[in-house]
Coordinates of C-alpha atoms in Angstrom, one line a residue:
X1 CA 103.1 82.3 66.4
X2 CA 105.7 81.6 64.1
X3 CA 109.3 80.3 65.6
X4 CA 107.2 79.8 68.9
X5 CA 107.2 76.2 70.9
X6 CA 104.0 77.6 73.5
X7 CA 101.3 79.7 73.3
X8 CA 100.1 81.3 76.5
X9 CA 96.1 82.4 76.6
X10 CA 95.6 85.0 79.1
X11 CA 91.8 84.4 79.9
X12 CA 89.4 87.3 81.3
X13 CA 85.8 87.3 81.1
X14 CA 85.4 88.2 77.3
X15 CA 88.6 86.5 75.7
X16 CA 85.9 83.8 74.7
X17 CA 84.2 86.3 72.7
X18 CA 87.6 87.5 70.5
X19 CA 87.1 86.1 67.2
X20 CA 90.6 84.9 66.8
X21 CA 91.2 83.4 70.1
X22 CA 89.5 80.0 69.1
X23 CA 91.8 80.3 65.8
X24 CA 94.9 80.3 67.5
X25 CA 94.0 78.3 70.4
X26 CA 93.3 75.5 67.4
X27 CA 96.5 76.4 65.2
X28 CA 98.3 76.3 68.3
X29 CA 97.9 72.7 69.0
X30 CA 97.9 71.0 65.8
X31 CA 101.2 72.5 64.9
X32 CA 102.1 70.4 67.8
X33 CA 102.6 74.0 70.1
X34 CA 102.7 74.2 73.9
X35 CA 99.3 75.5 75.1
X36 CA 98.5 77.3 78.3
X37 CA 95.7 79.3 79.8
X38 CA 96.5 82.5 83.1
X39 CA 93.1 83.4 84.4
X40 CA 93.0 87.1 84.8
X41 CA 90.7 87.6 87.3
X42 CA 92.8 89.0 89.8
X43 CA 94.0 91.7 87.6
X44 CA 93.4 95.5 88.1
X45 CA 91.4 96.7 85.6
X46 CA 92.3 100.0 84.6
X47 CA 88.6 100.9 83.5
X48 CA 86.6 99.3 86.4
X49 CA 89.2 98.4 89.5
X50 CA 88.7 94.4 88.7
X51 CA 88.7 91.9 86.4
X52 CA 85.9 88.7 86.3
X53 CA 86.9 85.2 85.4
X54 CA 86.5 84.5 82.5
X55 CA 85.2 80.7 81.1
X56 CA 87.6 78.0 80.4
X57 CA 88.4 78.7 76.5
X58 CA 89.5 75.0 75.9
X59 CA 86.3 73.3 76.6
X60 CA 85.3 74.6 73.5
X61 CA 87.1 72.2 71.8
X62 CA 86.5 68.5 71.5
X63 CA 88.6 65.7 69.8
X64 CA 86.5 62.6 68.2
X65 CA 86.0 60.5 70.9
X66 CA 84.4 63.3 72.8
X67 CA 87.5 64.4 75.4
X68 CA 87.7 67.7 75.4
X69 CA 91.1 70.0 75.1
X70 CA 90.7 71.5 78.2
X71 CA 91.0 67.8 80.3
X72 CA 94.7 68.1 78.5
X73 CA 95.1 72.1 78.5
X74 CA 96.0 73.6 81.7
X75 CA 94.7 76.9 83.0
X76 CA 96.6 78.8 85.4
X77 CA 95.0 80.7 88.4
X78 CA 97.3 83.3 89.9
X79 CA 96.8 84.3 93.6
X80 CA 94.8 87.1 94.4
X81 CA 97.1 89.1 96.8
X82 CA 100.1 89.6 93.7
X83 CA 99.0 87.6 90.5
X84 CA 101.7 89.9 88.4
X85 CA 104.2 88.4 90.8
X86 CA 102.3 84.7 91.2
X87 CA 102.7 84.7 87.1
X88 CA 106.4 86.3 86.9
X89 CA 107.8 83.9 89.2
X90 CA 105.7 80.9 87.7
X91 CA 105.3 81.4 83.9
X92 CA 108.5 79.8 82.9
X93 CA 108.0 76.6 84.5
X94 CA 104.5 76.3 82.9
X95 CA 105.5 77.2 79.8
X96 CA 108.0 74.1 80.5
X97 CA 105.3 71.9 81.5
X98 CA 103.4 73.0 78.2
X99 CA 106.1 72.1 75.9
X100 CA 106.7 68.9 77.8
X101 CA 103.2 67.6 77.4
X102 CA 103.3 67.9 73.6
X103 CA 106.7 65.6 73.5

């Protein structure tokens, strides 16, 4: 993550259980990084034809006063007719809006 302004999370039913997902989703934002999350449910699987959603990763993580990450984190849903496109065409501009938020 080093020399990097955003972090995306790509999020499919067992990114949750990755043992350094949570690590970097943390380091991410308090080195001040922009943070994303792309569902990637409406990949195709290579072993199994589909992908499931997976949960919302930031809702794991709670500040003090009890608001959690995710009610600041935005997660991305790509359309299911051509998510590879729905993310090419989109990515930058969220990536934007990541940055932007931690200004």
């Amino acid at each position: 993550m080093a020399n990097r302004s955003c972090v995306v999370v790509l999020i499919g039913e067992e990114t949750a259980n990755r043992p350094w997902v949570a690590y970097e989703i943390e380091k991410a934002w308090n080195d001040g990084k922009g943070l994303l999350g792309v569902y990637i449910q409406n990949f195709i699987c290579p072993n199994t034809g589909k992908c499931n959603k997976g949960p919302d990763l930031f809702d794991q993580f709670s500040f003090n006063d009890g608001k959690k990450l995710s009610s600041l984190v935005k997660c991305y849903n790509p359309s299911r007719p051509d998510a590879y496109n729905d993310i090419k065409n989109n990515l930058e501009d969220w990536i934007e809006v990541a940055i932007a938020q931690m200004k």
